mmCIF file of C-alpha atoms and ligand atoms in Angstrom:
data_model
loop_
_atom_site.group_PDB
_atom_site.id
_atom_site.type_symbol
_atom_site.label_atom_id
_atom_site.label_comp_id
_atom_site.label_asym_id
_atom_site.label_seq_id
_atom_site.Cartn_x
_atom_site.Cartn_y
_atom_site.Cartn_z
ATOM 1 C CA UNK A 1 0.000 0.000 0.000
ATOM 2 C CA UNK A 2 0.730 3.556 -0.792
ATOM 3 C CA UNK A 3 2.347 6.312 1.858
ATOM 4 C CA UNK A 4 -0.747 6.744 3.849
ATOM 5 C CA UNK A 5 -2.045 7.431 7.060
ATOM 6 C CA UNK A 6 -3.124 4.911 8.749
ATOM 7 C CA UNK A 7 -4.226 4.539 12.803
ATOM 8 C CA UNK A 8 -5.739 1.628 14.558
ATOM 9 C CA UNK A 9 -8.382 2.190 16.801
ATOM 10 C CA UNK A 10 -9.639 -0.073 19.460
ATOM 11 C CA UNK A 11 -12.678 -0.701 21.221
ATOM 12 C CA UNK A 12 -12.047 -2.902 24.544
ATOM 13 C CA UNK A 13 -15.063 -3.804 25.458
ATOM 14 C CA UNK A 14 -16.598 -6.264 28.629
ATOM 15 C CA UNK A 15 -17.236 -9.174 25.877
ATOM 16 C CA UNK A 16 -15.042 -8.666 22.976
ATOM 17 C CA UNK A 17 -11.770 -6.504 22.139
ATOM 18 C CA UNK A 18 -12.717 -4.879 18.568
ATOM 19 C CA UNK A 19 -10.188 -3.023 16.809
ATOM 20 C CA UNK A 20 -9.895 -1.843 12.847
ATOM 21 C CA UNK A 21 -7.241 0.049 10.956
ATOM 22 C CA UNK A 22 -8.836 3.554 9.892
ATOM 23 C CA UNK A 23 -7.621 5.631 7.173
ATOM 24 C CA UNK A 24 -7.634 9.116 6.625
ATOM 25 C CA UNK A 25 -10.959 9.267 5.451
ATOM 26 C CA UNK A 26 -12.550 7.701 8.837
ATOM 27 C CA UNK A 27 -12.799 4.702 6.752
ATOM 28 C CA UNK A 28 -12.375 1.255 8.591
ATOM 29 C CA UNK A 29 -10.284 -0.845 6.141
ATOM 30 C CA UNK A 30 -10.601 -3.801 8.225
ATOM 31 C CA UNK A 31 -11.769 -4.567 11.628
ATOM 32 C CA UNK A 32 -11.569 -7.994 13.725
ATOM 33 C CA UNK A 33 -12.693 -9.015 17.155
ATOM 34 C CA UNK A 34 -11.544 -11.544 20.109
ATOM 35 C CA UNK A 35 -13.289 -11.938 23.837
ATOM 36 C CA UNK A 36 -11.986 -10.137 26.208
ATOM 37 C CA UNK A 37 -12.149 -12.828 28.950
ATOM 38 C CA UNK A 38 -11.868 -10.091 31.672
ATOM 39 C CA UNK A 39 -11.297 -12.818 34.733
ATOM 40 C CA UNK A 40 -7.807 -12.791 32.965
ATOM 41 C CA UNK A 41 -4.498 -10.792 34.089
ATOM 42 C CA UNK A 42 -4.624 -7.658 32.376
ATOM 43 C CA UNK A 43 -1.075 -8.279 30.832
ATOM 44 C CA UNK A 44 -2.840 -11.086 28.791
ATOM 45 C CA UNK A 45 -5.938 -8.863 27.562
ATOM 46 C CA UNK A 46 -3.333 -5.740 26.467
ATOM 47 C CA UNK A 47 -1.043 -8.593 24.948
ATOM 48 C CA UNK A 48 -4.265 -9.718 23.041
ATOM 49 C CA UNK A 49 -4.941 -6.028 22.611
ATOM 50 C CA UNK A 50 -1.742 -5.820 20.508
ATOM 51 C CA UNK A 51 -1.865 -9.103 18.347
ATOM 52 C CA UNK A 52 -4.902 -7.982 17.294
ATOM 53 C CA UNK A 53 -3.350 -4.524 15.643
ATOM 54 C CA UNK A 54 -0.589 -6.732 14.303
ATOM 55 C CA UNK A 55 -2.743 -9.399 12.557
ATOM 56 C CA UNK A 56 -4.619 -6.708 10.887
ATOM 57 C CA UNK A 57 -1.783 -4.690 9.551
ATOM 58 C CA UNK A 58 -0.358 -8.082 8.198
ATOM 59 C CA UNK A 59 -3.402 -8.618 6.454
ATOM 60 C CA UNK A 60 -3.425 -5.270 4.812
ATOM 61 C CA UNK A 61 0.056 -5.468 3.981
ATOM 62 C CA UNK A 62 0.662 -2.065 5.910
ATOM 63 C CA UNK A 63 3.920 -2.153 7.647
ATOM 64 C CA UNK A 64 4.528 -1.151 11.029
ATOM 65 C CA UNK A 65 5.947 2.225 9.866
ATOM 66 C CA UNK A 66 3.045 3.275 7.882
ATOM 67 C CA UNK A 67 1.170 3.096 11.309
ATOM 68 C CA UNK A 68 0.963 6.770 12.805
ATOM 69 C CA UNK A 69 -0.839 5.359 16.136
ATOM 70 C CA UNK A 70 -3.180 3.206 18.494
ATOM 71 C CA UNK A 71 -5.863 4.686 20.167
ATOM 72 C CA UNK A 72 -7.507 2.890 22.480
ATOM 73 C CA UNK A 73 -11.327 3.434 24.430
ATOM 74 C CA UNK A 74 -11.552 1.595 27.785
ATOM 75 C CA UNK A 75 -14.268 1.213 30.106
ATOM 76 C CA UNK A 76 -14.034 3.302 33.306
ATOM 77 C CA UNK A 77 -11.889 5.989 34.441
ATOM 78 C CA UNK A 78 -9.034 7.080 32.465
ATOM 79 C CA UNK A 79 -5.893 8.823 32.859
ATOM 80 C CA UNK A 80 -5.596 10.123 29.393
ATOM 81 C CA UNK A 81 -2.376 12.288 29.999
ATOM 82 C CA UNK A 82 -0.666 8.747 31.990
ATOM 83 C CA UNK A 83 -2.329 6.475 29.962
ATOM 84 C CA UNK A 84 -3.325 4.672 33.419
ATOM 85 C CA UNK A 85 -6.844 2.907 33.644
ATOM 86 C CA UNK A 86 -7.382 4.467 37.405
ATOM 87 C CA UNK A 87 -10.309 2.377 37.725
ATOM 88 C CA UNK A 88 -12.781 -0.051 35.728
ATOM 89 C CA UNK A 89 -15.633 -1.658 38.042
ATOM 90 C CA UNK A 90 -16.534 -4.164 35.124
ATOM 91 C CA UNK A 91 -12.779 -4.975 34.738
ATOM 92 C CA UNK A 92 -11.650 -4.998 38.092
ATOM 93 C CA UNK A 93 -8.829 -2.837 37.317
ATOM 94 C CA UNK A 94 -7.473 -0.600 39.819
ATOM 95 C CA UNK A 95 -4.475 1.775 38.215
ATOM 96 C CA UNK A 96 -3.782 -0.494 35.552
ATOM 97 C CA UNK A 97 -0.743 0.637 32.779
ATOM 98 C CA UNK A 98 -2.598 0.149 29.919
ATOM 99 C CA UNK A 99 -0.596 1.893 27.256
ATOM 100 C CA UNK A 100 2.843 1.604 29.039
ATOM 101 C CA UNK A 101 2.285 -1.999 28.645
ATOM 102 C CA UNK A 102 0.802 -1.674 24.865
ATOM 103 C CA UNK A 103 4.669 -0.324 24.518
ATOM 104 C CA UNK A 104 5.934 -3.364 24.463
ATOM 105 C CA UNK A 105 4.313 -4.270 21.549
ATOM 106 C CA UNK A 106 4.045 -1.008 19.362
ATOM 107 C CA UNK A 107 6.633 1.489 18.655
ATOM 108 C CA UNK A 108 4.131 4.438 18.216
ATOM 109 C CA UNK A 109 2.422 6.638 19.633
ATOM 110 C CA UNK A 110 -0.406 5.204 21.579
ATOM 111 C CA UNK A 111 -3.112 6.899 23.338
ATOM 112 C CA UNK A 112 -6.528 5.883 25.936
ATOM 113 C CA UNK A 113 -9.292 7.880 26.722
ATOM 114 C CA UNK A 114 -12.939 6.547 28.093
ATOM 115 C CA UNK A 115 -15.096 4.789 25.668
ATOM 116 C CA UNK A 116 -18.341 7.085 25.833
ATOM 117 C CA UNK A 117 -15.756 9.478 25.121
ATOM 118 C CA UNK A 118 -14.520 7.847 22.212
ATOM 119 C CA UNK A 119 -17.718 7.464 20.817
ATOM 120 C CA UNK A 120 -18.867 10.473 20.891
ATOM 121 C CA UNK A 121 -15.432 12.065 18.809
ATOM 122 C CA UNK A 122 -16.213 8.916 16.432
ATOM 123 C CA UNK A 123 -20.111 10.304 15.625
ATOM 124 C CA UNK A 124 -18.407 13.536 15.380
ATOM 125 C CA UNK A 125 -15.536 12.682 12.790
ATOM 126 C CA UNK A 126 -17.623 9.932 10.943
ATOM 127 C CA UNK A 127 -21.143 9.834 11.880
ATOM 128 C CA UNK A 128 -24.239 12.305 13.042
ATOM 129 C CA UNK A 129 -22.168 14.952 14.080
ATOM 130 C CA UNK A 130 -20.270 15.061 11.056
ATOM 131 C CA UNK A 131 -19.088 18.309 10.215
ATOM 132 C CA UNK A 132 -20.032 19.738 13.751
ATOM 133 C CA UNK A 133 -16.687 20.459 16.136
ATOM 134 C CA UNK A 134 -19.302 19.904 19.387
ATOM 135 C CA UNK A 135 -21.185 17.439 20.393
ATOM 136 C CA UNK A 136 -22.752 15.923 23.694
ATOM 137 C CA UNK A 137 -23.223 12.248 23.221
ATOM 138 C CA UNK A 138 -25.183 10.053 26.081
ATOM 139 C CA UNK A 139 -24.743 6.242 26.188
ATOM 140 C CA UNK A 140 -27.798 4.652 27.221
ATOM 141 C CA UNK A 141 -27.487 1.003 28.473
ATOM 142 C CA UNK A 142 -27.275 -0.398 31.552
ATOM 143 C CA UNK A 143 -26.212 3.223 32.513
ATOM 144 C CA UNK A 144 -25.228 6.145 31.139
ATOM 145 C CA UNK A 145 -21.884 6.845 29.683
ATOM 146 C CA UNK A 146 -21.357 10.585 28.468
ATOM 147 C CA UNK A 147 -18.925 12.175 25.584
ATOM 148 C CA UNK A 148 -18.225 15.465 25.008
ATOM 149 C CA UNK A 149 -16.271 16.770 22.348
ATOM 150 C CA UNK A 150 -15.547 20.649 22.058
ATOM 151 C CA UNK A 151 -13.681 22.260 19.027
ATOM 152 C CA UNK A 152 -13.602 18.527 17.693
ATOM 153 C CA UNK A 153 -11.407 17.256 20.577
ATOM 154 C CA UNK A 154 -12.508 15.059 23.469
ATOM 155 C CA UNK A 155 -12.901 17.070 26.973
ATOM 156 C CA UNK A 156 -10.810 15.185 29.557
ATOM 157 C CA UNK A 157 -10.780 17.432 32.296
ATOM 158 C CA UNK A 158 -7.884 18.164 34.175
ATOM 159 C CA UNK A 159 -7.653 14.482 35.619
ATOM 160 C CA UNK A 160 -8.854 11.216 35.450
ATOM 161 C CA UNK A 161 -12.846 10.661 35.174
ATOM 162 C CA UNK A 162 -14.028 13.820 33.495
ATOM 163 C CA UNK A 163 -17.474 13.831 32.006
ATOM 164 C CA UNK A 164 -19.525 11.798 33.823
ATOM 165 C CA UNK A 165 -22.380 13.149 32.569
ATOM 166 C CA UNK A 166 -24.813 9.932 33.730
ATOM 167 C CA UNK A 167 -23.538 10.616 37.672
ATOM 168 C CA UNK A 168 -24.565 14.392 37.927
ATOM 169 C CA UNK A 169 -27.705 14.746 39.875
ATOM 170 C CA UNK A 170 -31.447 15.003 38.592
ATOM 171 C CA UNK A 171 -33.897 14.212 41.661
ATOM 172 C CA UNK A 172 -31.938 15.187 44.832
ATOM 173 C CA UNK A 173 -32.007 11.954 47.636
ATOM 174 C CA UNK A 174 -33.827 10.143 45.023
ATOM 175 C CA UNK A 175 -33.459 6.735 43.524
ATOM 176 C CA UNK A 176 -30.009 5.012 44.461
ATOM 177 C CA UNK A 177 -27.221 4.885 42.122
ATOM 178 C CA UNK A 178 -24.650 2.264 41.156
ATOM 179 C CA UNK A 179 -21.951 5.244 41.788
ATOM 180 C CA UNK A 180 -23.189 5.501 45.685
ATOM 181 C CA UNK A 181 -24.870 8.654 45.152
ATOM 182 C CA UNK A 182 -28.514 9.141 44.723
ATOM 183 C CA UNK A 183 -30.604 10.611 42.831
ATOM 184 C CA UNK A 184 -28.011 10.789 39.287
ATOM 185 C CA UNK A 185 -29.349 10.916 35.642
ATOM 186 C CA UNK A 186 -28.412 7.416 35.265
ATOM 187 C CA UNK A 187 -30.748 6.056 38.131
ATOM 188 C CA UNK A 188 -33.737 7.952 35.831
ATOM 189 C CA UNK A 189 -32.656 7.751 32.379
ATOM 190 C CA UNK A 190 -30.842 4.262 31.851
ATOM 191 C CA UNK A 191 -32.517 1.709 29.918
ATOM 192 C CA UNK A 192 -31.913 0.007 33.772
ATOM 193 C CA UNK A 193 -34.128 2.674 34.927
ATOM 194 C CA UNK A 194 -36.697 2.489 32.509
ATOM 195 C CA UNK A 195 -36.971 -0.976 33.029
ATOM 196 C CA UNK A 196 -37.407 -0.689 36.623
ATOM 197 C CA UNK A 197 -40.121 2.136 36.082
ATOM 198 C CA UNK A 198 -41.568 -0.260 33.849
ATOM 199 C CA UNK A 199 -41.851 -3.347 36.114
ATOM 200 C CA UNK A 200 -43.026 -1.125 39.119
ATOM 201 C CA UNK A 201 -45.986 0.404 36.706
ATOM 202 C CA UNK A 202 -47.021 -2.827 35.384
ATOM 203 C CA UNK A 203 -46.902 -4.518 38.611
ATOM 204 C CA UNK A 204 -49.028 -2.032 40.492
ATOM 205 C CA UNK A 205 -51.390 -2.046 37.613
ATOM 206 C CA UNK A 206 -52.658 -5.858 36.340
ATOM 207 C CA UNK A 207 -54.597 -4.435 33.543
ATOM 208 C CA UNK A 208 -51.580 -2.630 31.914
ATOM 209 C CA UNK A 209 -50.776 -4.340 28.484
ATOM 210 C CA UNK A 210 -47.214 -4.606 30.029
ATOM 211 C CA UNK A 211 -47.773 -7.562 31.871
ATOM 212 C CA UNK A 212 -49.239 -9.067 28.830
ATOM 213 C CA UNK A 213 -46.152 -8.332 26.861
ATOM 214 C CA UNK A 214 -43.719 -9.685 29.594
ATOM 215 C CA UNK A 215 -45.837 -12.999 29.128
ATOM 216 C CA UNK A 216 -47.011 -12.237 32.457
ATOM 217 C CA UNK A 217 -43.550 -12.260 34.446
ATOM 218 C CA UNK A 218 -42.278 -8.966 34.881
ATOM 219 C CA UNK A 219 -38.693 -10.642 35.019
ATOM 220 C CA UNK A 220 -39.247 -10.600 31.135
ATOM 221 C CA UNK A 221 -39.200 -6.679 30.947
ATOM 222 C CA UNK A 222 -37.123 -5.074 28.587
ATOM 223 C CA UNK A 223 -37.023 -1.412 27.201
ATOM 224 C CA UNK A 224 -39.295 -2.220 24.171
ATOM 225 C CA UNK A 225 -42.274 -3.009 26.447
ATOM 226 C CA UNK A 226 -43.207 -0.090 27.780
ATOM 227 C CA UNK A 227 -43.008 1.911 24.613
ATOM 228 C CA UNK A 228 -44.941 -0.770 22.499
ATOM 229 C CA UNK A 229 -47.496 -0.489 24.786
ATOM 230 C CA UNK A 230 -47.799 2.587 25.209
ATOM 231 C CA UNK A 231 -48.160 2.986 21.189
ATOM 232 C CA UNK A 232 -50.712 0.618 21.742
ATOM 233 C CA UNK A 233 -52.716 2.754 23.976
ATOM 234 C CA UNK A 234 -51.910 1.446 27.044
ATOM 235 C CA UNK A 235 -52.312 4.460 29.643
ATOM 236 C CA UNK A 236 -50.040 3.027 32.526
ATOM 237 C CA UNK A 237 -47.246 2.180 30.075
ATOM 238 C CA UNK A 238 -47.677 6.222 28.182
ATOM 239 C CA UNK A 239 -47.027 7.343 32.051
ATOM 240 C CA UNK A 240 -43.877 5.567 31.963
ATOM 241 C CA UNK A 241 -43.023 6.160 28.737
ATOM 242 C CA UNK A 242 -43.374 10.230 29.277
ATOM 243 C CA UNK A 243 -41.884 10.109 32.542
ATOM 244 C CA UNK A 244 -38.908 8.316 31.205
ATOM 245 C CA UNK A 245 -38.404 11.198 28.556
ATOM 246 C CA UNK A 246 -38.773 14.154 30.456
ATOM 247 C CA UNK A 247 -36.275 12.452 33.031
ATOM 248 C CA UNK A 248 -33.864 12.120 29.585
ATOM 249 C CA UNK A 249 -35.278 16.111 28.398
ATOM 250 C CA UNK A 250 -34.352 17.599 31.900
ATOM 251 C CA UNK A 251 -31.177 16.255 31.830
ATOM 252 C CA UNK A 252 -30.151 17.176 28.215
ATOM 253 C CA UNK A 253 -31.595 20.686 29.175
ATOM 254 C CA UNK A 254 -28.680 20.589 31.962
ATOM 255 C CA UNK A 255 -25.998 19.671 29.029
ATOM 256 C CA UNK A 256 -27.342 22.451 26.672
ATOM 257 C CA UNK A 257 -26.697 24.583 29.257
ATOM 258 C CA UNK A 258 -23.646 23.779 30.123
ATOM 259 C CA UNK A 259 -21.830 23.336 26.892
ATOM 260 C CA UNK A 260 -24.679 24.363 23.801
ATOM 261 C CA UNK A 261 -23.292 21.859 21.658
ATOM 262 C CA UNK A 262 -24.053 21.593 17.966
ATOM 263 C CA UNK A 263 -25.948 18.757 18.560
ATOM 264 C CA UNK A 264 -26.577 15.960 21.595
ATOM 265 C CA UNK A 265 -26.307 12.404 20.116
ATOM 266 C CA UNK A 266 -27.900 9.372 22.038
ATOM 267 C CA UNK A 267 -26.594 5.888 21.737
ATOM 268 C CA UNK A 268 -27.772 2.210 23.107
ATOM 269 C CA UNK A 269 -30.846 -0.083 22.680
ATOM 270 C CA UNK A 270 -33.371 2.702 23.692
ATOM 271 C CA UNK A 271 -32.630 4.503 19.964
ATOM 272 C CA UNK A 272 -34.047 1.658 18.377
ATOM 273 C CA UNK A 273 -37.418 4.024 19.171
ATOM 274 C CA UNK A 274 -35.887 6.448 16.945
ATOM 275 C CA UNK A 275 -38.373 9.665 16.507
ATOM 276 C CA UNK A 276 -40.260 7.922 18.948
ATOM 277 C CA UNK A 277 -37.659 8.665 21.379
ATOM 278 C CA UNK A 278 -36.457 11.858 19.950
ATOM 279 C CA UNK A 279 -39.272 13.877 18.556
ATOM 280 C CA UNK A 280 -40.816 14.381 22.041
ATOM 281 C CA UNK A 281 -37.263 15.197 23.570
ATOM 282 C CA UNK A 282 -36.926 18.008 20.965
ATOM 283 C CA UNK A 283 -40.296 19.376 21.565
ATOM 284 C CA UNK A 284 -39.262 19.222 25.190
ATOM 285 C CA UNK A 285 -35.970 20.740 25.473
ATOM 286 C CA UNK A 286 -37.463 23.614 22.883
ATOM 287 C CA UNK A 287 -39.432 24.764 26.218
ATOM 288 C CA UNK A 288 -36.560 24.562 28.604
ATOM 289 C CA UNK A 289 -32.929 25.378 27.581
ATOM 290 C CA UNK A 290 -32.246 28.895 28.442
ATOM 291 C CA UNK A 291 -33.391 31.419 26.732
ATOM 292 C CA UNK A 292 -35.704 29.179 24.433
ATOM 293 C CA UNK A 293 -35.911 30.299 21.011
ATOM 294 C CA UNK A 294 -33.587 33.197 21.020
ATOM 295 C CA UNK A 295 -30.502 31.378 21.206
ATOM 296 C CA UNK A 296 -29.729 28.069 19.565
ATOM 297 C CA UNK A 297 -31.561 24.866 20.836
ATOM 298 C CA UNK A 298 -29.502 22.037 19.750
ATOM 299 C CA UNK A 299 -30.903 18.990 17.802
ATOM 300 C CA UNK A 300 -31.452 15.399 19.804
ATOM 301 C CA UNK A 301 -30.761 13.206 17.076
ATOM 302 C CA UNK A 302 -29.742 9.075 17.456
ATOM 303 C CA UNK A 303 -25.786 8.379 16.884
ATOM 304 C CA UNK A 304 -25.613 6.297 13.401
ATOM 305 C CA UNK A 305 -21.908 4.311 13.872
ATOM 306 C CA UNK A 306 -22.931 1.625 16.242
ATOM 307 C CA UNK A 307 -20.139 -0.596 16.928
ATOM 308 C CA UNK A 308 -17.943 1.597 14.507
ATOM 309 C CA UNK A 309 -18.318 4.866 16.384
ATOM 310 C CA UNK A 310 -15.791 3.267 19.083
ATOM 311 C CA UNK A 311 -13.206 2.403 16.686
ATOM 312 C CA UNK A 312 -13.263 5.448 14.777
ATOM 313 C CA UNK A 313 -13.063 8.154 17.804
ATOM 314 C CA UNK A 314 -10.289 5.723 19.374
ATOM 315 C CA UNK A 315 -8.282 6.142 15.990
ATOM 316 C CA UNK A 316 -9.138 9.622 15.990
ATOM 317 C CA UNK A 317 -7.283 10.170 19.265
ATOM 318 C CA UNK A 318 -4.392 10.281 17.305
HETATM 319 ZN ZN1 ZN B 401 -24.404 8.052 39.976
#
């Protein structure tokens, strides 16, 4: 291959470690996966980590000198100027050297920062908030991961764990959070949350089409439920349903305030709504960032990557 540039980006994830060569474009030229088997030592994972980078520049016939980097998201909170993991619940990892140890492997420049985070610079370079230099992105899964990207680069903060947007606080002593706190975003707007919303609702209510759906065991709840009913008329599950979004509207209205990005990007299986989800949360957040109307309200719009968006923004790192 020619004199180009080319960066790997990878996505280390709980299940699998993904990771692709990107070229200038944003392109992924090839990508490949392998579990991540996180009971292992983390020497074998970032060994793993490595290999993986290898085999795909052998494939492409790209030497090692036509790669300009490695950029790597992790899980939890990262020491981007170190390139320490300072701590990963999922992972167990307590002040791990993740890319002093991806040294041994790769003579170039190599670079971490938090996956959410990574994400969000992907959707930005590559994806919905292409050709936009700021963007908000939320993850929402089993909680709520948040991105920001200002003048097209990630904000770190000054230190390990910067925008946690999912742990800042929406209902003060309200429901309990994994993070010890109560009352966060993440406790109200997860899919987790919704779930549990869901299950209370539709257990306090027996004629709620809910239960039906769950095949009457609420252990079958998922995030789909409550809006399916609720498109299906179902009062209880419309309750939820609204309550879940004007949890998710208040909370953007807090990020619009803060940073007025170009746009705010969602992610995870509650997008599968898609203007379900975000029609009402731009007719909502029209009524309550400051100063309405007169200044710019910022679109809510669903982050297109996927799986990509991780590889992409962890390239983009370099
Ligand atoms: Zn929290």
């Amino acid at each position: 291959m020619g004199k180009y540039m080319y960066r790997a980006g990878i996505d280390l994830g709980g299940t699998n470690i993904k990771a692709g060569i990107v070229d200038e474009n944003n392109q992924i030229l090839k990508q490949a996966s392998v579990p991540t088997r996180v009971e292992r030592p983390y020497g074998e994972i970032i060994k793993d980590m490595a290999k993986l980078v290898l085999c795909l520049l052998d494939e492409l016939s790209i030497s090692k000198e036509e790669l300009v980097g490695v950029g790597i998201g992790s899980p939890g909170t990262v020491d981007a100027e170190t390139g320490y993991i300072a701590y990963s619940n999922n992972f167990g990892w307590e002040n791990v050297p993740l890319v002093p140890e991806m040294k041994k492997y790769l003579d170039c420049p190599i670079r971490v920062s938090n996956d959410a985070n990574c994400a969000a610079l992907g959707e930005v370079k590559a994806g919905a908030a292409k050709e936009t230099a700021n963007a908000v992105l939320l993850t929402l899964g089993t909680g709520i991961g948040g991105g920001v990207v200002i003048d097209g680069k990630i904000f770190e903060g000054a230190h390990a764990g910067g925008a946690e947007l999912g742990h800042t606080s929406l209902i003060m002593g309200g429901e309990p959070c994994t993070c010890g706190r109560k009352g966060c975003v993440e406790a109200y707007a997860s899919a987790t949350a919704l779930i549990r919303d869901a299950k209370r609702a539709a257990g306090k209510n027996p004629q709620s089409k809910m239960n039906a759906l769950c095949g009457g065991n609420l252990e079958n709840m998922n995030g789909k439920i409550p809006f399916d009913a609720a498109w299906d008329g179902d009062d209880i599950a419309k309750q939820v349903v609204d309550n879940y979004i004007t949890y998710l509207g208040e909370a953007i209205t807090n990020f619009v305030n803060i940073f007025r990005p170009d746009v705010v990007l969602l992610s995870g299986g509650v997008c599968n709504q898609k203007e379900h989800l975000t029609d009402p949360l731009n007719a909502y957040i029209k009524n309550t960032c400051f100063a309405k109307e007169k200044a710019m309200i910022p679109p809510v719009c669903c982050a297109i990557l996927g799986n990509s968006a991780g590889i992409i923004g962890a390239a983009n790192l370099i």
